Amino acid sequence: MSRRLVVITAGLSQPSSTRLLADQLTDSVRARVGARGEGVEVTVIELRELAVDLATMMTSGGMPSERIRAARELVSSADGIIAVTPVFAGSYSGIFKMFVDSLDTDSLNGMPIVIAATAGTPRHSMMLDYAMRPLFGHLRAVVVPTGVFAATEDFGGGEGGDALTQRIGRAADELAALMVVDHAGVAGFGADPVATRRQRTSGNTIGAVTPFADLLKGHAG
């Protein structure tokens, strides 16, 4: 069986340290899911490629483009998510927040997620806990205990690089365990805790819309 892993990366440059960290996490999760006897189907969502679509959606009545609709479908149907953002002004980037704002409020119910961030200095590492963790907690996602923060110096090898590798491995272990948890157990006895979640929805399905003229009829006279 193959598990679906969606990687959300908000790096703006190409190449970027944000994408590099996302790739390292992806490789680690793939290895650990594989060690549990499952395959992994990976899809990467590069948010910089959706920047214009997201800005248009936020300023023109909230109607998503086809590319945003496709991304929302991928997110809500995933078995696990890796979310990585650069740190801007001490928090997640604007494009990262715009994408999260574009998701349906039920799209991440019970979703296992690894949160990660990159910055030029280690002093921003706490943003994982005061910004990203509450953001996904609000959407009822299951954020794994280990967040992964990487400063520029961590990519240069040495002691910092070793510590980063350990954090990546620990977070990957936690995500893999949630992605391949037994779905067939009995609730309370090793069953998938996500199986009892509220149903996820992408928000792409729109019900019948009552014409404005018909709405006014009830108030006529």
Backbone as a ProteinNet text record, in pm:
[ID]
protein_1_A
[PRIMARY]
MSRRLVVITAGLSQPSSTRLLADQLTDSVRARVGARGEGVEVTVIELRELAVDLATMMTSGGMPSERIRAARELVSSADGIIAVTPVFAGSYSGIFKMFVDSLDTDSLNGMPIVIAATAGTPRHSMMLDYAMRPLFGHLRAVVVPTGVFAATEDFGGGEGGDALTQRIGRAADELAALMVVDHAGVAGFGADPVATRRQRTSGNTIGAVTPFADLLKGHAG
[TERTIARY]
84.2	0	87.5	45	121.7	52.2	128.9	77.2	105.7	17	30.3	88.6	205.2	273.3	272.5	219.2	217.9	316.2	403.9	506	472.1	448.7	417.2	540.8	597.9	719.6	701.1	737.7	711.6	837.9	943	1064.6	1041.2	1103.6	1081	1191.1	1310.1	1421	1435.2	1520.2	1543.8	1691.1	1766.3	1724.4	1705.2	1645.1	1622	1652.3	1693.2	1717.8	1588.3	1476.7	1346.8	1316.4	1338.9	1316.6	1418.9	1540.3	1641.5	1598.2	1549.5	1502.3	1381.3	1291.3	1173.8	1215.8	1315.7	1362.2	1427.1	1503.3	1566.6	1461.5	1359.9	1251.3	1176.4	1153.3	1082.8	1158.6	1288.2	1369.7	1366.9	1371.5	1371.8	1237.4	1128.4	995.6	977.1	1020.6	1008.5	1082.1	1201.9	1279.6	1210.2	1153.8	1093.4	957.5	882.4	758.1	791.1	895.4	938.3	982.3	1046.4	1090.4	972	855.4	734.2	654	715.4	653.4	556.6	559	467.8	546.2	484.4	542.6	494.5	557	519.8	506.4	393.6	371.2	382.2	484.7	514.5	470	402.2	367.6	415	489.9	541.1	458.7	412	341.2	435	485.5	571.6	481.7	471.1	376.6	412.8	541.5	579.2	515.9	486	421.5	271.9	217.7	75.8	55.6	162.7	155.6	49.6	50.1	-46.3	-187.8	-206.1	-338.4	-392.1	-304.7	-347.4	-383.8	-302.1	-331	-462.1	-484	-608.2	-728	-715.1	-824.5	-860.8	-759.9	-785	-842.3	-828.2	-872.6	-988.4	-1042.6	-1149.4	-1266.8	-1302.6	-1423.3	-1399.9	-1275.8	-1248	-1265.2	-1281.1	-1295.6	-1157.9	-1130.5	-997.9	-978.3	-854	-819.6	-813.9	-800.4	-791.5	-666.9	-558.8	-436	-451.4	-520.8	-544.6	-641.3	-742.5	-836.8	-764.1	-671.5	-595.4	-507.9	-446	-361.7	-445	-562.4	-648.8	-694.5	-719.7	-759.3	-644.9	-523.8	-407.5	-390.3	-404.6	-385.4	-488.6	-614.2	-719.6	-719	-659.7	-659.4	-527.6	-435.8	-305	-315.1	-215	-200.5	-106.8	-28.9	62.4	114.3	154.7	200	329.2	418.7	535.9	515.4	518.5	496.1	619.7	682.4	808.7	797.3	836.3	831.7	960.4	1001.5	1107	1047.9	1132.7	1087.2	1097.7	985.1	982.2	928.3	1001.5	958.5	917.7	991.9	969.6	856.2	798.2	687.2	691.1	585.5	578.1	560.3	592.5	585.1	440.2	422.1	287.6	224.7	303	246.6	207.4	282.2	247.6	112.9	94.7	-31.9	-146.7	-123.9	-230.2	-277.5	-182.9	-223.5	-303.7	-257.6	-333.1	-471.7	-480.3	-609.8	-701.8	-643.2	-724.7	-784.9	-736.3	-785.1	-920.5	-997.7	-1125.5	-1098.9	-1187.8	-1166.9	-1168.3	-1219.8	-1220.9	-1120.4	-1029.6	-937.7	-826.8	-797.4	-685.6	-729.9	-855.2	-903.2	-822.2	-752.4	-676.6	-556.6	-512.9	-402.2	-267.5	-186.1	-51.2	38.4	107.1	187.9	320.9	427.4	555.7	566.7	596.2	618.5	768.2	812.8	955.4	973.2	1087.9	1114.3	1264.1	1297.4	1436.7	1453	1572.6	1603.3	1754.2	1797.1	1939.5	2005.2	1925.5	1981.2	1897.6	1959.3	1885.8	1787	1796.4	1712.1	1563.1	1531.2	1390.4	1329.9	1402.2	1355.6	1223.7	1194.9	1072.5	945.7	960.3	839.1	763.7	832.7	763.2	653.2	682.6	588.2	490.8	531.7	437.2	358.6	399	328	273	359.8	314.5	229.2	270.8	194.9	52	31.4	-105.7	-187	-120.9	-191.3	-254	-175.9	-229.1	-314.6	-287.5	-374.7	-514.8	-525.2	-655.8	-735.6	-666.1	-732.7	-746.3	-722.1	-742.2	-648.5	-531.9	-431.5	-358.9	-294.6	-214.1	-67.7	-14.9	122.8	215.4	313.5	403.3	483.5	528.4	598.1	724.8	799.9	927.6	911.1	936.1	943.4	1087.4	1108.2	1244	1275.2	1372.7	1417.5	1561.3	1591	1726.4	1772.3	1878.8	1943.8	2045.4	2091.1	2185.7	2306.9	2356.4	2476.2	2455.1	2329	2300.5	2322.2	2323.7	2342	2489.9	2578	2720	2793.3	2719.5	2785.1	2830.7	2916.6	2966.3	2861.6	2878.2	2788.8	2645.7	2629.6	2495.3	2425.4	2499.5	2442.2	2403	2484.2	2451.9	2324.1	2310.7	2190.5	2066.7	2081.3	1969.2	1928.9	2026.9	1997.6	1921.8	1958.2	1889.2	1745.3	1723.2	1587.3	1501.5	1559.7	1486.4	1445.7	1538.7	1508.3	1400.5	1406.4	1306.3	1167.4	1159.6	1031.6	977.5	1065.3	1023.4	969	1032.6	983.1	841.6	820.2	688.4	581.3	615.4	517.4	489.8	594.6	577.5	488.8	507	426.4	278.1	246.2	106.4	52.1	138.6	93.3	60.4	126.7	106.1	38.9	-21.5	-90.2	-200.5	-227	-323.8	-464.3	-524.4	-659.9	-765.9	-727.1	-826.7	-851.7	-782.7	-798.8	-932.2	-952.3	-1073.5	-1043.2	-1132	-1108.7	-1068.9	-958.3	-910.2	-811.7	-793.2	-703.2	-612.3	-535	-438.2	-496.9	-620.8	-681.3	-623.4	-640.8	-597.6	-675.2	-611.2	-685	-743.2	-688.9	-739.4	-867.4	-893.5	-1011.1	-1140.2	-1135.9	-1255.6	-1265	-1179	-1177.2	-1304.2	-1327.3	-1430.3	-1386.9	-1481.5	-1449	-1375.6	-1272.4	-1200	-1271.1	-1266.8	-1323.2	-1226.5	-1212.5	-1122.2	-1182.1	-1315.7	-1382	-1406.8	-1372.9	-1389.2	-1530.8	-1607.9	-1744.8	-1838.1	-1904.5	-1995.8	-2138.3	-2221.8	-2361.6	-2438.1	-2563.3	-2647.6	-2655.4	-2641	-2643.7	-2777.3	-2843.9	-2971.5	-2947.1	-3008.4	-2990.7	-3030.6	-2959.8	-2984.9	-3128	-3179.9	-3316	-3418.3	-3392.3	-3484.5	-3478.4	-3360.8	-3348.2	-3429.1	-3436.7	-3509.8	-3660.5	-3709.5	-3853.5	-3918.7	-3843.4	-3900.5	-3918.3	-3852.5	-3861.8	-3945.8	-3994.3	-4073.8	-4209.5	-4260.9	-4390.2	-4387.7
-119.8	0	124.5	227.9	351.3	461.9	532.8	645.3	774.8	870.2	997.2	1103.7	1153.1	1258.4	1385.7	1493.1	1622.3	1714.6	1775.9	1866	2008.4	2095.1	2235.8	2317.8	2383.2	2460.9	2603.8	2698.9	2840	2917.7	2849	2918.3	3005.1	3120.7	3214.1	3212.2	3173.9	3170.4	3029.6	3019.4	2888.6	2877.9	2790.8	2702.3	2779.6	2713.3	2778.7	2681.8	2736.7	2652.8	2589.4	2657.3	2602.7	2475.5	2477.1	2356.9	2249.1	2288.4	2191.1	2117.9	2192	2129	2040.7	2086.4	2006.8	1874.8	1879.5	1758	1661.1	1715.3	1628.6	1559.8	1633.3	1574	1469	1499	1405	1273.6	1282	1161.2	1078.7	1148.3	1078.6	1011.2	1078.7	1019.1	900.6	916.5	806.7	681.7	700.1	586.6	519.9	598.4	542.5	478.9	534.1	467.9	337.5	340.5	219.5	111.2	151.8	54.3	-11.9	51.5	-5.8	-85.3	-108.3	-192.9	-123.3	9.3	85	169.5	199.4	291.7	432.5	530.4	670	737.4	801.5	883.2	1028.9	1098.7	1235	1337.4	1442.3	1555.9	1682.7	1765	1889.8	2006.5	2090.9	2213.4	2331.5	2391.4	2509.7	2633.4	2696	2806.2	2928	2947.6	3062.7	3053.4	2931	2913.7	2947.2	2959	2991.5	3134.7	3213.9	3347.1	3435.1	3440.3	3525.1	3472.9	3341.2	3281.7	3313.4	3302.9	3328.7	3475.2	3565.9	3708.3	3744.3	3687.9	3713.4	3660.8	3540.8	3481.7	3568.5	3620	3697.6	3836.2	3884	4019.9	4025.5	3907.4	3909.9	3820.2	3821.2	3747.7	3606.6	3562.8	3432.4	3312.2	3329.8	3216.4	3160.5	3034.7	2977.8	2943.3	2955.4	2912.7	2760.7	2706.2	2560.7	2506.9	2583.1	2537.2	2534.1	2631.5	2630.3	2518.8	2498.3	2388.9	2253.8	2235.6	2110.7	2095	2203.5	2198.3	2166.9	2225.5	2199.5	2053.3	1997.3	1857.1	1766.6	1799.5	1721.7	1724.7	1842.2	1857.5	1777.5	1789.5	1724.6	1572.9	1520.9	1376.1	1309.8	1385	1330.4	1240.1	1153.7	1075.2	1144	1239.2	1314.2	1434.5	1537.4	1662.7	1708.8	1760.3	1833.7	1978.3	2071	2212.7	2291.7	2358.7	2430	2573.6	2668.4	2809.5	2879.6	2981.2	3068.6	3160	3211.4	3304	3446	3517.7	3658.8	3736.6	3837	3921.9	3838.7	3732.3	3651.6	3552.2	3532.4	3438.8	3373.9	3297.2	3235.1	3342.4	3307.4	3404.3	3434.8	3547.5	3586.7	3488.1	3436.3	3343.8	3211.8	3173	3052.8	3071.8	3186.1	3213.6	3225.7	3286.8	3297.6	3160.4	3068.1	2935.2	2864.8	2873	2811	2874.4	3004.8	3072.5	3026.9	2979.7	2936.2	2797.6	2723.9	2588.5	2589.4	2487.5	2471.7	2446.1	2492.3	2476.5	2330.8	2241	2098.7	2018.4	2084.5	2012.4	1940.1	1979.7	1920.8	1845.3	1811.3	1738.7	1611	1601.8	1481.3	1455.1	1551.2	1531.4	1532.4	1427.9	1429.8	1528	1615.9	1719.4	1736.6	1750.9	1797.9	1945.3	2029.6	2171.4	2198.7	2284.9	2315.3	2457	2516.1	2653.4	2674.8	2774.5	2812.6	2961.8	2999.2	3140.6	3157.8	3282.4	3308.4	3293	3295	3289	3198.2	3130.6	3039.4	3109.2	3240.7	3307.3	3305.6	3265.5	3258.7	3119.6	3028.7	2889.9	2872.6	2961.3	2947	2973.1	3028.1	3055.1	2927	2813.3	2686.6	2665.2	2700.3	2674.6	2789	2913	3021.9	3066	3020.6	3061.2	2941.9	2849.9	2741.1	2637.2	2598.3	2494.5	2540.9	2662.4	2708.7	2721.6	2761.8	2776.8	2644.8	2536.8	2407.9	2342.6	2374.5	2325.1	2381.5	2506.2	2569.5	2495.1	2437.5	2362.9	2215	2178.9	2042.9	1940.1	1985	1891.5	1828.1	1714.2	1647.5	1680.4	1781.6	1825.2	1737.3	1673.5	1583.2	1662.9	1599.1	1671.3	1743.4	1685.3	1744.2	1837.9	1966.7	2061.9	2071.9	2109.9	2115.3	2257.4	2317.7	2451.5	2442.9	2512	2511.8	2654	2694.1	2820.7	2798	2906.5	2895.7	2811.6	2829.1	2757.3	2606.7	2563.9	2420.6	2343.3	2412.3	2344.5	2327.7	2377.8	2373	2252.8	2154.2	2038.1	2067.3	1984.7	2004.1	1972.4	2030.4	2001.8	2044	2162	2209.1	2118	2070.9	1980.2	1847	1797.3	1670.2	1683.1	1795.6	1817.1	1827.5	1894.1	1905.3	1768.1	1686.6	1551.1	1470.2	1485.1	1413.4	1461.2	1593.1	1646.4	1599.4	1600.1	1553	1407.5	1324.5	1183.3	1159.9	1235.2	1219.4	1261.7	1375.8	1422.1	1325	1272.3	1176.4	1049.1	1002.4	884.5	907.3	1024	1054.9	1064.2	1125.5	1136.4	1000.1	922.1	790	700.9	707.2	625.3	658.4	786	826.5	793.1	798.8	773	626.7	535.1	391.6	321	396.9	337	244.2	138.3	36.7	94.9	93	145.3	42.5	-80.9	-187	-223	-158.5	-193.1	-148	-183.1	-142	-15.1	80.9	208.8	187.1	250.7	237.1	123.2	39.4	-75.6	-80.1	23.8	27.3	71.1	117.2	162.1	296.2	329.6	458.2	567.4	655.2	760.9	860.6	863.3	955.6	903.3	772	712.8	769.7	820.3	873.3	1024.9	1082.9	1227.1	1275.5	1404.7	1465	1450	1432.7	1411.6	1532.6	1505.2	1613	1654	1782.3	1832.6	1933.8	1930.5	2023.6	2163.4	2172.3	2300.6	2333.7	2240.3	2267.9	2243.5	2166.5	2137.3	2245.9	2312.1	2420	2374.3	2390.4	2351.2	2447	2418.8	2503.6	2644.3	2743.8	2883	2944.8	3003.8	3068.8	3204.4	3230.6	3360	3474.5	3585.8	3699.1	3750.9	3749.3	3796.5	3713.9	3580.9	3494.2	3521.2	3556.6	3588.9	3713.1	3807.1	3930.4	3911.7	3805.3	3783.6	3767.6	3703.2	3681.7	3808.8	3917.5	4044.8	4147.1	4106.2	4199.4	4225.7	4343.6	4380.6	4414.7
0	0	0	-69.3	-77.5	-0.2	81.1	156.9	82	94.7	23.1	114.9	78.6	153.1	70	126.5	58.5	129.7	51.8	105.1	62.4	159.4	133.2	165.6	64.7	86.6	37.8	123.7	94.3	60.2	19.9	-20.9	-143.2	-147	-257.9	-362.5	-323.5	-419.5	-477.3	-578.6	-639.8	-680.5	-612	-502.6	-372.1	-272.6	-144.5	-31	83.2	199.6	248.8	225.2	265.5	187.5	57.1	-23.3	13.1	43.9	83.8	210.6	309	432	403.9	318.2	282.4	218	130.6	63.8	162.9	257.8	357.3	444.4	482.9	560.6	479.2	352.6	264.7	252.6	228.3	215.5	344.2	457	585.5	612.6	581.8	600.8	506.5	381.1	284.6	335	388	437.9	556.4	644	764.3	737.6	644.7	604.2	532.3	448.8	379.2	475.5	584.4	683.9	753.5	745.3	802.1	699.4	582.5	481.2	388.8	385.4	299.9	200.8	86.5	-8.8	19.1	-45.2	-27.1	-163.2	-184.9	-304	-262.2	-311.7	-267.2	-370.5	-324.3	-408.7	-338.8	-410.8	-355.1	-407.6	-317.5	-354.2	-328.4	-436.1	-426.6	-423.3	-307.4	-293.2	-376.6	-406.8	-489.3	-627.2	-672.7	-802.4	-796.1	-676	-658	-609.8	-605	-545	-610.8	-743.5	-814.2	-792.9	-799.9	-779.9	-640.4	-539.9	-402.4	-382.3	-437.4	-423.3	-493	-610.9	-684.2	-607.3	-550.9	-474.1	-354.2	-285.4	-164.5	-193.1	-316.6	-347.7	-447.1	-483.3	-585	-547.7	-421.3	-382.1	-334.9	-328.2	-269.3	-359.7	-491	-580.7	-617.6	-585.4	-612.7	-759.2	-805	-940.3	-944.6	-1063.9	-1077.4	-1007.5	-1010.8	-945.3	-793.5	-739.7	-595.3	-558.3	-639.7	-614.2	-612.6	-707.5	-713.4	-589.4	-545.8	-426.1	-302.8	-292.4	-176.6	-174.3	-291.7	-299.2	-253.7	-296.2	-254.3	-102.8	-44.2	100.2	178.4	143.3	222.1	206.7	98.8	75	115	174.3	211.2	333.9	349.5	472.1	570.2	522	606.5	531.6	606.2	545	611.1	527.5	574.2	532.9	628.2	599.7	640	543.1	568.2	517.7	601.3	563.8	605.1	529.3	580.6	687.8	774.2	878	825.5	827.8	790.8	910	954.8	1066.8	1188.4	1214.2	1333.1	1324.2	1205	1191.9	1053.7	1020.2	889	782.2	659.6	550.4	513.4	445.3	404.5	308.4	213.3	115.5	182.4	285	360.6	430.3	495.5	564.2	465	350.1	250.3	205.3	186.1	143	251.5	375.8	484.9	496.1	477	481	368.1	258.3	144	164.7	265	288.3	356.9	332.8	401.8	550	635.2	780.1	824.1	740.6	773.5	692	623	533.8	608.9	732.3	805.5	930.6	940.6	1058.1	1080.7	1193.6	1225.6	1138.5	1059	965.1	1037	1022.8	1080	1003	1076.2	1012.4	1085.4	1006.4	1057.4	1021.6	1120.8	1093.4	1094	1002.7	990.7	938.8	969	926.5	908.6	826.9	803.5	830.2	874.3	898	898.6	895.5	893.5	1028.9	1135	1269.4	1359.3	1455	1544.2	1636.7	1652.1	1751	1714	1589.6	1548.8	1568	1629	1634.9	1710.5	1806.1	1885.2	1805.1	1683.4	1604.8	1571.2	1572.7	1548.9	1652.8	1778	1886.4	1910.5	1885.2	1912.4	1789	1670.1	1548.2	1469.9	1428.4	1340.9	1414.1	1533.9	1604.7	1637	1688.7	1711.3	1582	1473.8	1346	1303.1	1304	1260.7	1368.7	1495	1600.6	1586.9	1546.1	1524.4	1417.6	1320.1	1213.3	1246.4	1372	1424	1360.6	1313.7	1264.1	1382.9	1358	1460.1	1430.9	1498.8	1476.3	1560	1495.6	1568.6	1670.7	1779	1885.5	1841.2	1748.3	1708.2	1589.6	1612.9	1503.2	1457.2	1331.9	1276	1231.4	1298	1260.6	1212.1	1103.8	1048.1	1021.9	1090.1	1060.4	948.3	888.8	778	815.8	937.4	981.4	992	1005.9	1020.4	890.9	778	649.5	613.8	700.4	668.1	723.3	777.6	835.2	977.5	1030.9	1165.9	1270.4	1389.5	1501.6	1474.2	1412.4	1379.6	1280.7	1180.4	1081.9	1141.8	1235.1	1301.6	1383.9	1453.6	1534.6	1445.7	1330.8	1237.4	1185.4	1149.8	1100.6	1205.1	1330.7	1437.9	1452.4	1443.7	1454.3	1337.2	1218.4	1100.1	1117.9	1163.9	1182.9	1286.8	1396.2	1501.7	1453.8	1384.3	1331.6	1226.6	1141.8	1039.4	1101.7	1208.7	1279.9	1331.3	1388.6	1446.6	1339.1	1225.7	1117.5	1055.3	1030.4	969.2	1055.4	1187.1	1277.7	1264.6	1246.4	1231.9	1092.8	991.9	855.3	830.3	899.1	872.5	989.1	1081.1	1194.6	1144.4	1217.5	1176.9	1171.4	1052.5	1035.4	1071.7	1095.9	1112.7	1258.2	1351.3	1491.9	1548.1	1674	1743.1	1820.3	1815.6	1881.5	2026.9	2064.3	2200.6	2218.3	2114.2	2123.7	2001.5	1984	1874.6	1742	1742	1616.9	1576.3	1451.5	1400.3	1471.7	1549.2	1616.5	1519.4	1396.5	1295.9	1232.2	1246.6	1182.4	1238.4	1361.5	1423	1408.6	1325.6	1308.5	1238	1245.6	1162	1016.4	928	787.3	730.4	650.4	584.3	456.5	427.2	301.5	242	110.4	43.8	31.7	37.3	18.2	-126.9	-217.9	-360.3	-410.8	-336.2	-378.8	-327.8	-419.8	-384.2	-409.9	-310.3	-325.3	-415.5	-434.3	-518.7	-461	-547.5	-505.7	-543.9	-446.2	-472	-536.2	-651.7	-717.6	-624.6	-635.4	-548	-564.3	-687	-710.7	-634.7	-624.9	-551.8	-402.4	-354.4	-212.7	-177.5	-271.2	-247.1	-247.7	-314.1	-325.2	-189.1	-97.5	35.3	113.5	67.3	139.4	62.6	-53.2	-134.8	-69.1	-91.4	-41.5	105.3
[MASK]
+++++++++++++++++++++++++++++++++++++++++++++++++++++++++++++++++++++++++++++++++++++++++++++++++++++++++++++++++++++++++++++++++++++++++++++++++++++++++++++++++++++++++++++++++++++++++++++++++++++++++++++++++++++++++++++

